[in-house]
CSV table of C-alpha atoms in Angstrom, one decimal:
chain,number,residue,atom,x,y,z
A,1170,UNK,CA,20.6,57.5,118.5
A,1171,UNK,CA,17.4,55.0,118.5
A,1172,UNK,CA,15.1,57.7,116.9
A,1173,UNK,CA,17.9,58.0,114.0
A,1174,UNK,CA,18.1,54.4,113.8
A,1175,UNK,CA,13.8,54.1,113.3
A,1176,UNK,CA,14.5,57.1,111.2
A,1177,UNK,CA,16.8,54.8,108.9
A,1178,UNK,CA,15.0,51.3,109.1
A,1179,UNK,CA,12.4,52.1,106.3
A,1180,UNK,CA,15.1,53.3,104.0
A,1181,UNK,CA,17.4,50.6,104.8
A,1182,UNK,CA,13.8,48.2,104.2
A,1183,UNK,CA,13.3,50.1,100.8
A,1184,UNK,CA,16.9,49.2,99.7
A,1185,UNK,CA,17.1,45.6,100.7
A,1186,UNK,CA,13.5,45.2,98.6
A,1187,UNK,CA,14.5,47.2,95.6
A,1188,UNK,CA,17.7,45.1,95.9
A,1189,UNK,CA,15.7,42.0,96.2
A,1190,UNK,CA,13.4,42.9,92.9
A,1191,UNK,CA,16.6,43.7,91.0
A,1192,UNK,CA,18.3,40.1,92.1
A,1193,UNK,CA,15.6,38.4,90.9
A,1194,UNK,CA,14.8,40.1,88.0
A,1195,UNK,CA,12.9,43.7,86.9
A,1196,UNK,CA,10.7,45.6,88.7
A,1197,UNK,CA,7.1,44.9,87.7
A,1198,UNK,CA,5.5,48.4,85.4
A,1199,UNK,CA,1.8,49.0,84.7
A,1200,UNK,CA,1.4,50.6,81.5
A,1201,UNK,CA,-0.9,53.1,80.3
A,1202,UNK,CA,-3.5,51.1,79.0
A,1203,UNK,CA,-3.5,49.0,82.7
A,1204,UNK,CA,-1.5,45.8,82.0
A,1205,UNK,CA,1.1,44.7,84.4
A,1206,UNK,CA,4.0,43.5,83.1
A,1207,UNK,CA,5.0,41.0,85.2
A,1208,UNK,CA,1.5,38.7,84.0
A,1209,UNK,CA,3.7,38.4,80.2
A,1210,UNK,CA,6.8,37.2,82.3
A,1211,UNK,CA,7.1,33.3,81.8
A,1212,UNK,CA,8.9,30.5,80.0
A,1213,UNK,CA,6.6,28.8,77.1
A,1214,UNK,CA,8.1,26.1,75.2
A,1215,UNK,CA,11.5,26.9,76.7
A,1216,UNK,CA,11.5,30.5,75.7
A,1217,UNK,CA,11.2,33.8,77.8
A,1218,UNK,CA,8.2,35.8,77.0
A,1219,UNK,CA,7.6,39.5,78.3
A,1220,UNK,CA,5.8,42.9,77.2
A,1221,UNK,CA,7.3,45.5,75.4
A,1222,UNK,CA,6.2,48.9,76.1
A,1223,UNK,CA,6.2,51.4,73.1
A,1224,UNK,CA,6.2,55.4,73.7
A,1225,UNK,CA,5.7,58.5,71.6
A,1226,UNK,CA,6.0,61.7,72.9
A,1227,UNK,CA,2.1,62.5,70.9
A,1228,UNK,CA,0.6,60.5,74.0
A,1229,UNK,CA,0.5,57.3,72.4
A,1230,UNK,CA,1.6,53.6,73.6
A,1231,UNK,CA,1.5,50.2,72.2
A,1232,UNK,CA,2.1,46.8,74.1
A,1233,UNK,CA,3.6,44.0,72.4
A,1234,UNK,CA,4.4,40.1,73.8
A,1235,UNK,CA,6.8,38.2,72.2
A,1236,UNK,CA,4.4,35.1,72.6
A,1237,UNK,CA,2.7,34.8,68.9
A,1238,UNK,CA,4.3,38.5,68.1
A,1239,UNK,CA,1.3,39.8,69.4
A,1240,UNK,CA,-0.5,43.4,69.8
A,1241,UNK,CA,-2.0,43.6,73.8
A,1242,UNK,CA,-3.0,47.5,74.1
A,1243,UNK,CA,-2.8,50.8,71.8
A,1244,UNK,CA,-3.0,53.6,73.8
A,1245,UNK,CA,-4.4,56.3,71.6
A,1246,UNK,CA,-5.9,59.8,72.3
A,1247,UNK,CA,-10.2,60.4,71.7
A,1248,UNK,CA,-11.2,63.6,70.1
A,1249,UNK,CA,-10.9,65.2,73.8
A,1250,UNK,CA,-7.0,64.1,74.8
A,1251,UNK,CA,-8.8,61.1,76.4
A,1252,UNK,CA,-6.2,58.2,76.6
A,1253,UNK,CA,-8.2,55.0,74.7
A,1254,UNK,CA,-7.2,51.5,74.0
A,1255,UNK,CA,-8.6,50.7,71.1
A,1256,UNK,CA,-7.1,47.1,70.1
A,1257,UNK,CA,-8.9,43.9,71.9
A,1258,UNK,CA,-6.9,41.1,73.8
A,1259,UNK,CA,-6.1,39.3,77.2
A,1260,UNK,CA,-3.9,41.0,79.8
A,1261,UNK,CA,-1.6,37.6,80.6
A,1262,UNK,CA,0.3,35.9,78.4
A,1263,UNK,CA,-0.8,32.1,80.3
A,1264,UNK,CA,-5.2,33.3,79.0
A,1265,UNK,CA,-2.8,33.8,75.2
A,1266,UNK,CA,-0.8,30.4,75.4
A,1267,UNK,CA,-4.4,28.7,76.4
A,1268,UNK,CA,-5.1,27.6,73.5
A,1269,UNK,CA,-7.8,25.2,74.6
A,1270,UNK,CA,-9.8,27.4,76.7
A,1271,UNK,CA,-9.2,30.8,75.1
A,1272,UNK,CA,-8.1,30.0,71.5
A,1273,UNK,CA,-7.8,33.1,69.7
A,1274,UNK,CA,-5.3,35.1,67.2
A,1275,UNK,CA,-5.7,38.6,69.2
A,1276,UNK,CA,-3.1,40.9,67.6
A,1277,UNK,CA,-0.7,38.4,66.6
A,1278,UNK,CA,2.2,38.6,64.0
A,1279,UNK,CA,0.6,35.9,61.6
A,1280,UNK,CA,3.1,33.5,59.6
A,1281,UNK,CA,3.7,31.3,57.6
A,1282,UNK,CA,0.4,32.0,55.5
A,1283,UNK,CA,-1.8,34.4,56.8
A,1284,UNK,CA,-6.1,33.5,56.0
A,1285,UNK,CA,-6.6,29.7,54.0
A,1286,UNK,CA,-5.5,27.2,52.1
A,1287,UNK,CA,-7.6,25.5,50.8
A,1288,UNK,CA,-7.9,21.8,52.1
A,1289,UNK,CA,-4.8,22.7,53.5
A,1290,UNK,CA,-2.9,21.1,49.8
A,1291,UNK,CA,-0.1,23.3,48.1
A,1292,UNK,CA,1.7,22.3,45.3
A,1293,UNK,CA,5.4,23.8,44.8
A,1294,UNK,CA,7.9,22.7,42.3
A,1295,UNK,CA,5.5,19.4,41.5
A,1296,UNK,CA,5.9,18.5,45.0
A,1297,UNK,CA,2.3,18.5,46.9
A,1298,UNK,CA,2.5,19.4,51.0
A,1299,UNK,CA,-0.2,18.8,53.0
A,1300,UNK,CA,-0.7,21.3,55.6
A,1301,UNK,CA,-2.9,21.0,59.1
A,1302,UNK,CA,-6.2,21.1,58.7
A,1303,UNK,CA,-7.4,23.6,61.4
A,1304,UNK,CA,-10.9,25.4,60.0
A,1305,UNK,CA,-13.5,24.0,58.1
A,1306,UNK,CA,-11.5,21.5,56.5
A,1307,UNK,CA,-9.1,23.9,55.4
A,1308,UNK,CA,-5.0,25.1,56.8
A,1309,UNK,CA,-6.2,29.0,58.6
A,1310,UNK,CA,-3.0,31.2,59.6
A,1311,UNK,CA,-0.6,28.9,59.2
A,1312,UNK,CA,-2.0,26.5,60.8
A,1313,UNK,CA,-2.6,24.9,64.4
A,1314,UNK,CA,1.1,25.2,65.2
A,1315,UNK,CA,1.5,28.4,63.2
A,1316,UNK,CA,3.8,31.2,64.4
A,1317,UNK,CA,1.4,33.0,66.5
A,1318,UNK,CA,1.2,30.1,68.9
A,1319,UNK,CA,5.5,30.7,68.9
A,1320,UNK,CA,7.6,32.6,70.6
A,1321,UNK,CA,9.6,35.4,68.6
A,1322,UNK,CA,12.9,36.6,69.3
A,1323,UNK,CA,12.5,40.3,70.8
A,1324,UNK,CA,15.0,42.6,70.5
A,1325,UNK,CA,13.5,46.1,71.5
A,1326,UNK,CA,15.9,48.7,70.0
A,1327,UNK,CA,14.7,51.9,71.5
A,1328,UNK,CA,11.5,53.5,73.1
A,1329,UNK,CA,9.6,53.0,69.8
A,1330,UNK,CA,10.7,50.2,67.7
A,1331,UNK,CA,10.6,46.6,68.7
A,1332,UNK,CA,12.2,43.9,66.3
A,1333,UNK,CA,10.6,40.3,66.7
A,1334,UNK,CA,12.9,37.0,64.7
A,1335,UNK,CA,11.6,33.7,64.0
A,1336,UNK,CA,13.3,30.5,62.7
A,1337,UNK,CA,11.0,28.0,60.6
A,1338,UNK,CA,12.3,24.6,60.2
A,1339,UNK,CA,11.9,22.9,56.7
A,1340,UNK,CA,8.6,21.2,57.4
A,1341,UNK,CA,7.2,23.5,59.8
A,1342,UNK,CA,3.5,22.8,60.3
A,1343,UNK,CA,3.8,21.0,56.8
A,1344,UNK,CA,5.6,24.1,55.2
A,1345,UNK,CA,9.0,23.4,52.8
A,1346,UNK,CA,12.2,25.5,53.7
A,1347,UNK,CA,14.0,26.9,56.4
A,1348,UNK,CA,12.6,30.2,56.9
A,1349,UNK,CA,14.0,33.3,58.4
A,1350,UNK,CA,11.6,35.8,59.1
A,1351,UNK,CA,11.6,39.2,61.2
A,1352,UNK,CA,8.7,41.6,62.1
A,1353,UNK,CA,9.5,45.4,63.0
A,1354,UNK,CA,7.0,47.1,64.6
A,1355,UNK,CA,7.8,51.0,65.1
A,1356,UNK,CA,5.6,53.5,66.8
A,1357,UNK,CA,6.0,57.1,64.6
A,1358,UNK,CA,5.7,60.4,66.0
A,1359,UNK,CA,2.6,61.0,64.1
A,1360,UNK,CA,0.9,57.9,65.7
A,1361,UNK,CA,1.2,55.5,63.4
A,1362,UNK,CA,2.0,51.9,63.9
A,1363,UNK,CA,4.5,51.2,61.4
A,1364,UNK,CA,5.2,47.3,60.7
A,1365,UNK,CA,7.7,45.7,58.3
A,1366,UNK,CA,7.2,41.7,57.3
A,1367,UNK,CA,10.6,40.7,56.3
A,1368,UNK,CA,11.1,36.9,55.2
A,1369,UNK,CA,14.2,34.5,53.1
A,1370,UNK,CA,14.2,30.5,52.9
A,1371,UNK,CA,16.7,28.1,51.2
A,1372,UNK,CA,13.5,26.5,49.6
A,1373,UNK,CA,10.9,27.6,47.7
A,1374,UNK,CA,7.9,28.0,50.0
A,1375,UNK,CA,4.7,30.8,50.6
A,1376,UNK,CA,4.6,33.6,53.1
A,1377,UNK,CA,1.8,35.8,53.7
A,1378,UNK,CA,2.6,38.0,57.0
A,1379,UNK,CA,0.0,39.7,58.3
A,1380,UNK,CA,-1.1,41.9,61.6
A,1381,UNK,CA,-4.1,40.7,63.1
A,1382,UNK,CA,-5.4,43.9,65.8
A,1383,UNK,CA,-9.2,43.5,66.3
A,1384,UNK,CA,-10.3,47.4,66.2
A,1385,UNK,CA,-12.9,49.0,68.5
A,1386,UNK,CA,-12.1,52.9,68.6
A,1387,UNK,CA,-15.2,53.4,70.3
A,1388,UNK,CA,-13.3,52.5,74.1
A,1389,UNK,CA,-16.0,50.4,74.9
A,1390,UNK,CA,-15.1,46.8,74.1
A,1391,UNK,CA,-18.0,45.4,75.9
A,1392,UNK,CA,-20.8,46.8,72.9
A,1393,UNK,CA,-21.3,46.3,69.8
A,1394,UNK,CA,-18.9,48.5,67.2
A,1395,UNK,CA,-21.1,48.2,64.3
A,1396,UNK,CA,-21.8,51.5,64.6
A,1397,UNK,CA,-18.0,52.5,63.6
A,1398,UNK,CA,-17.5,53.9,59.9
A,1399,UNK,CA,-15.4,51.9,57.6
A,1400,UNK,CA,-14.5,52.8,53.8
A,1401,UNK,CA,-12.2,50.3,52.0
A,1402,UNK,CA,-10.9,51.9,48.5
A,1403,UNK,CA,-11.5,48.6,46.6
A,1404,UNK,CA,-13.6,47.8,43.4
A,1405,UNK,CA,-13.7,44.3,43.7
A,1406,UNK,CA,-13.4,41.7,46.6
A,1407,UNK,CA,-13.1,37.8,46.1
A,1408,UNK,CA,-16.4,36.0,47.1
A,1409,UNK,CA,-16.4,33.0,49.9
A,1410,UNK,CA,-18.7,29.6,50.0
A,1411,UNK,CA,-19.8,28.5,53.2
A,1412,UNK,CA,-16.2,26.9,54.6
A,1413,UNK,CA,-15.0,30.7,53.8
A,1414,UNK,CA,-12.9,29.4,51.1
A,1415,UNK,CA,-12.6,31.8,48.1
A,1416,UNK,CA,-13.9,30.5,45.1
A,1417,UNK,CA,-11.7,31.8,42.6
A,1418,UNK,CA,-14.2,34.4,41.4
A,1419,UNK,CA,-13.2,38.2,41.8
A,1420,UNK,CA,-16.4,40.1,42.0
A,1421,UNK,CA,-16.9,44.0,41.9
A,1422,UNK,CA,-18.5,45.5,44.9
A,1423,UNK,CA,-21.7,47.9,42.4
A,1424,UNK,CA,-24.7,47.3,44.0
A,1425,UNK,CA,-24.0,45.0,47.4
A,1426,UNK,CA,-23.3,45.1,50.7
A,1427,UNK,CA,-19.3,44.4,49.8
A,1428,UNK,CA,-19.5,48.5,49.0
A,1429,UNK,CA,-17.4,50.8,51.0
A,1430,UNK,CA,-15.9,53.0,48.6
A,1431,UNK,CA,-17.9,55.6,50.4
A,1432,UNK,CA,-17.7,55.7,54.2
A,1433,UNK,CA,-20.5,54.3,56.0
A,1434,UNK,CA,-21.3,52.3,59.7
A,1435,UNK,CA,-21.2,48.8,59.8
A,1436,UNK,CA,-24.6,48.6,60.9
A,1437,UNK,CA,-26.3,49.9,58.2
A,1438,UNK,CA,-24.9,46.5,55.9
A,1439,UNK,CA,-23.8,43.9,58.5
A,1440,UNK,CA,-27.3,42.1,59.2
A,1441,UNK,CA,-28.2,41.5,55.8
A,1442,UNK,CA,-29.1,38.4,55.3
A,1443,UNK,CA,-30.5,38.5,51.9
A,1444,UNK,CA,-26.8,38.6,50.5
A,1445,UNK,CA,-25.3,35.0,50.6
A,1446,UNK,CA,-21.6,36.5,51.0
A,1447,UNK,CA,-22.9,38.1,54.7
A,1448,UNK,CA,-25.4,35.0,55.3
A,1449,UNK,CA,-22.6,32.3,55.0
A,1450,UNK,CA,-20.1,34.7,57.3
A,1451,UNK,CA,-22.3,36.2,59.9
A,1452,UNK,CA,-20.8,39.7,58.7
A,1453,UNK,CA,-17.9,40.5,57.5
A,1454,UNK,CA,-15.0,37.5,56.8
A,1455,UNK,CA,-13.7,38.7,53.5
A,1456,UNK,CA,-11.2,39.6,51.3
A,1457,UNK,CA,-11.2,43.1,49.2
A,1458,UNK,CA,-8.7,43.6,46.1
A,1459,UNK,CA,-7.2,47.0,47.2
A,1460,UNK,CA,-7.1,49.6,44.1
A,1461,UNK,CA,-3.7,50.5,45.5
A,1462,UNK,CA,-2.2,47.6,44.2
A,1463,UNK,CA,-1.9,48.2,40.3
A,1464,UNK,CA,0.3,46.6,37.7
A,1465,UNK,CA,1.7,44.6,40.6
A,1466,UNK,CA,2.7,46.9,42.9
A,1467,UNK,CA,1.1,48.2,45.5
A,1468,UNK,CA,1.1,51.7,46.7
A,1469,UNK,CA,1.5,52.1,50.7
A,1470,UNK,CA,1.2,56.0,50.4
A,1471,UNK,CA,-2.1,55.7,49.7
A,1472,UNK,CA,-5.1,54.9,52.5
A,1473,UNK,CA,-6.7,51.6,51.1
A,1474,UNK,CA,-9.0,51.7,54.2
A,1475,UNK,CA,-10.0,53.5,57.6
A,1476,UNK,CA,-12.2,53.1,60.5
A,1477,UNK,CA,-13.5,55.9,62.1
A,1478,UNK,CA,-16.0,56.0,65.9
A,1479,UNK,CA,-18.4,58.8,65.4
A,1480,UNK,CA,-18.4,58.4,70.0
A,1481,UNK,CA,-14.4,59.2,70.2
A,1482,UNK,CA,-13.5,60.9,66.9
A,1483,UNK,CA,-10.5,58.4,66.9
A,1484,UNK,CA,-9.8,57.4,62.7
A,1485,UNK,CA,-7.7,54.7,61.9
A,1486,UNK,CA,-6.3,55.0,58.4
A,1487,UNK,CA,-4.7,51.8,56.6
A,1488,UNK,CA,-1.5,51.7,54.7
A,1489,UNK,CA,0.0,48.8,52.6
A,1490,UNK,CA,2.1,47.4,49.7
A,1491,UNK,CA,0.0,44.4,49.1
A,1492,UNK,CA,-2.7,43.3,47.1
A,1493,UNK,CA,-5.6,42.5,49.5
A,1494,UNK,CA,-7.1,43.7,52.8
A,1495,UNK,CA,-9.6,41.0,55.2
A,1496,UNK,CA,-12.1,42.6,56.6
A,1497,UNK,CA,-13.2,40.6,59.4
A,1498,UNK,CA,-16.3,41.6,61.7
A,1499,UNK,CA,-15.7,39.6,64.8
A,1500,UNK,CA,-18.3,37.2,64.0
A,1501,UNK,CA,-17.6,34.4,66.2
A,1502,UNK,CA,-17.1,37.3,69.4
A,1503,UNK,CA,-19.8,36.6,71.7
A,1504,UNK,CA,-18.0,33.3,73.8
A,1505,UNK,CA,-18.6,34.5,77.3
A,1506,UNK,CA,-14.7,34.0,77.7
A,1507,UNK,CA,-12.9,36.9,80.2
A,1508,UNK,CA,-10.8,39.2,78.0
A,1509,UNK,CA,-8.9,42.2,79.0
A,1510,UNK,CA,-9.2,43.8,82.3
A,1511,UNK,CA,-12.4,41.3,82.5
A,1512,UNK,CA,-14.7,42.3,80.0
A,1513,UNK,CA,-16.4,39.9,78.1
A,1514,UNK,CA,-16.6,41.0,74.0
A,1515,UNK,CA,-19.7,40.4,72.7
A,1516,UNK,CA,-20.2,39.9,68.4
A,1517,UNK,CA,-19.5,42.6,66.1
A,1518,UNK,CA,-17.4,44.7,68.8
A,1519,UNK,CA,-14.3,44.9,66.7
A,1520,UNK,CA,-12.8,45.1,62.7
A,1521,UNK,CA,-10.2,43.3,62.1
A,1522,UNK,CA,-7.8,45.1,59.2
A,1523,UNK,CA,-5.3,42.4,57.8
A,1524,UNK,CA,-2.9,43.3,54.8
A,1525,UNK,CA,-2.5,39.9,52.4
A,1526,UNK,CA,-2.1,38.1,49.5
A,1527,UNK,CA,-5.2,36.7,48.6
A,1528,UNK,CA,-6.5,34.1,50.4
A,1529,UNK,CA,-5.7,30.5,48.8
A,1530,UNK,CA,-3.4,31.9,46.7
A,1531,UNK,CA,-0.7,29.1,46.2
A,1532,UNK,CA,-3.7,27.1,44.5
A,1533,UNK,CA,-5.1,29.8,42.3
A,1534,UNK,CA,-2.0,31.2,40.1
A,1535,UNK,CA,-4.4,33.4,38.3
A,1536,UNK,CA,-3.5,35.9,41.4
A,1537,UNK,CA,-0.8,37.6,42.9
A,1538,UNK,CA,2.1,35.5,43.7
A,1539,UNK,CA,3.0,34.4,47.6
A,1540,UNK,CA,5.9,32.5,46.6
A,1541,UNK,CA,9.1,32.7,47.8
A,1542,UNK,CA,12.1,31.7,46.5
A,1543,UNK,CA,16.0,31.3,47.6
A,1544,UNK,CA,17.4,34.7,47.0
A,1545,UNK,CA,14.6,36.7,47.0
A,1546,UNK,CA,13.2,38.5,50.2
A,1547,UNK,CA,9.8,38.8,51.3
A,1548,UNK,CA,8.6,42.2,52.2
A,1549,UNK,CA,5.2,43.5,53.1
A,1550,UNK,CA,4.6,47.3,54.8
A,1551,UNK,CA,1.6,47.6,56.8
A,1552,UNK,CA,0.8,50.9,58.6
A,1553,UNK,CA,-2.2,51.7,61.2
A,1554,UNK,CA,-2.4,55.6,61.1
A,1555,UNK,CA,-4.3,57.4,64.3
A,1556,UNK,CA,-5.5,60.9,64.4
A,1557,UNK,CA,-9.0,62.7,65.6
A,1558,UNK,CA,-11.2,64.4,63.7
């Protein structure tokens, strides 16, 4: 009798602990790319945050918080079936929310106006708003309450597609109308990231969603990436002064570093100096005006940009609807400040592939349109496609 009662004791432990875990909420999961699940489980500004686990069945995965909509990990597959995370970030929600001692916009679902504004001053229907005033004088993603410092509304609706809601208050970080705004993120069977920006207001107002995924398909966050490829299909890209601000000019790319209509590594253009455009921005931190978009449509069939790591064989291709594409080099990596799994990014590790409007647009009317008005819907389509070669 005793040995069947030692016999039962562990099992009767397992049950009351499994029990336990259940009472008090779920059972804590480690993905594939290493996160734990239960470091995204808290309460920020009275709302639940967690991680979202997205599956294929081609061997890829893609973490999402809810906190600021944000990308964590994308599990993709090298050249030799190698699982590789190729998207920088943190691996707890509390370094994400830190804004003071680990500001940063890793992965994040970008709203109200992704890139700047300048001086942070829009005018809409004769009515002037002034917005924060969070870089360089001027109103950056939205701003320094913008929505990826909020927490979504998650609604995961199966294996591979994640929904994420937002309500924006008339006045919002400076912003007119009440805004309702969603964000579907779907991971395809052929490895693509699929995400929908979806936005309507009772006011007229701007939006420019974006998805902002620092890139390193090399799997080795703590070097340099300038050695990955990158071709944007663009003949002209709007020029910066030294606050970043676009000037209003819309250049073509002939015969500077701004080219990339044929493939070529980062490092062979990043580190010149002599152009002002790279000078003032310590790389890359531009805008390109995609030859997708024509006659004011764009065309999200077509690749307007890839990346590609000559070390993994892993190519990124870009897919979108709007106008413009920032190309941002991770020039102000390099802090010293514990990221993922510990690893401290140095500059230049990453490319940044954001889908816009062009930057500043609500003050130069010259450009595609980011205004929003009651009855209309905003909709942008960005896709990240994977494969090997």
């Amino acid at each position: 009798m005793k040995k069947n009662i030692k016999a039962f004791l562990p099992c009767a432990i397992m049950l009351a602990l499994m029990t336990a875990c259940e009472s008090s909420g779920k059972l804590s999961e480690k993905t594939q790319s290493g996160l734990l699940t239960e470091k995204f489980d808290s309460v920020i500004n009275g709302k639940k945050t967690a991680l979202y686990i997205l599956k294929n069945n081609s061997g890829m995965e893609v973490c999402i918080t809810n906190y600021g909509g944000r990308v964590v990990s994308v599990i993709v597959p090298d050249k030799k079936g190698r699982p590789t995370d190729v998207v920088l970030g943190y691996d707890n929600v509390a370094q994400y929310a830190d804004i003071k001692n680990s500001p940063s916009d890793y992965g994040s679902t970008v709203g109200r106006y992704a890139n700047r504004i300048n001086q942070g001053r829009l005018t809409i229907s004769g009515k002037t708003y002034q917005l924060p005033r969070n870089n360089f004088g001027h109103c950056l993603h939205g701003g320094t309450e913008g929505w990826m410092y909020k927490v979504y509304d998650a609604n995961q609706i199966n294996d591979s597609t994640l929904v994420l809601t937002i309500d924006s208050p008339d006045g919002d970080n400076g912003f007119p109308g009440n805004v309702k705004a969603k964000a579907t993120y779907t991971l395809t069977s052929d490895n693509s990231l699929d995400i929908v920006f979806e936005a309507v207001t009772d006011k007229e107002t701007v939006i420019n969603m974006t998805n902002h995924c620092y890139f390193n398909l090399n799997g080795e966050p703590d070097k340099e990436g300038t050695d990955m490829v990158l071709y944007i299909n663009a003949n002209h890209f709007t020029p910066s002064d030294s606050t970043y601000m676009t000037t209003g000019e819309i250049l073509p790319v002939d015969g500077t570093p701004m080219d990339f209509r044929k493939p070529h590594a980062l490092k062979e253009t990043i580190n010149d100096t002599t152009y002002l455009q790279i000078k003032n921005a310590s790389g890359y931190d531009h805008n390109w005006c995609l030859n997708t978009y024509r006659n004011g449509k764009g065309n999200d069939k077509e690749v307007c940009a890839s990346l590609y790591s000559p070390k993994t064989g892993i190519m990124l291709e870009v897919f979108t609807n709007e106008p413009g594409l920032q190309v941002y080099s991770g020039n102000f990596q390099g802090t010293g400040i514990s990221c993922k799994h510990g690893v401290k990014y140095p500059k230049h590790v990453s490319v940044c592939l954001e889908s816009q409007k062009y930057p500043d647009t609500p003050n130069k009317p010259h450009w595609p349109s980011a205004s929003l008005k009651p009855g209309d819907k905003y909709y942008s389509h960005l896709v990240y496609k994977f494969s090997t070669k």
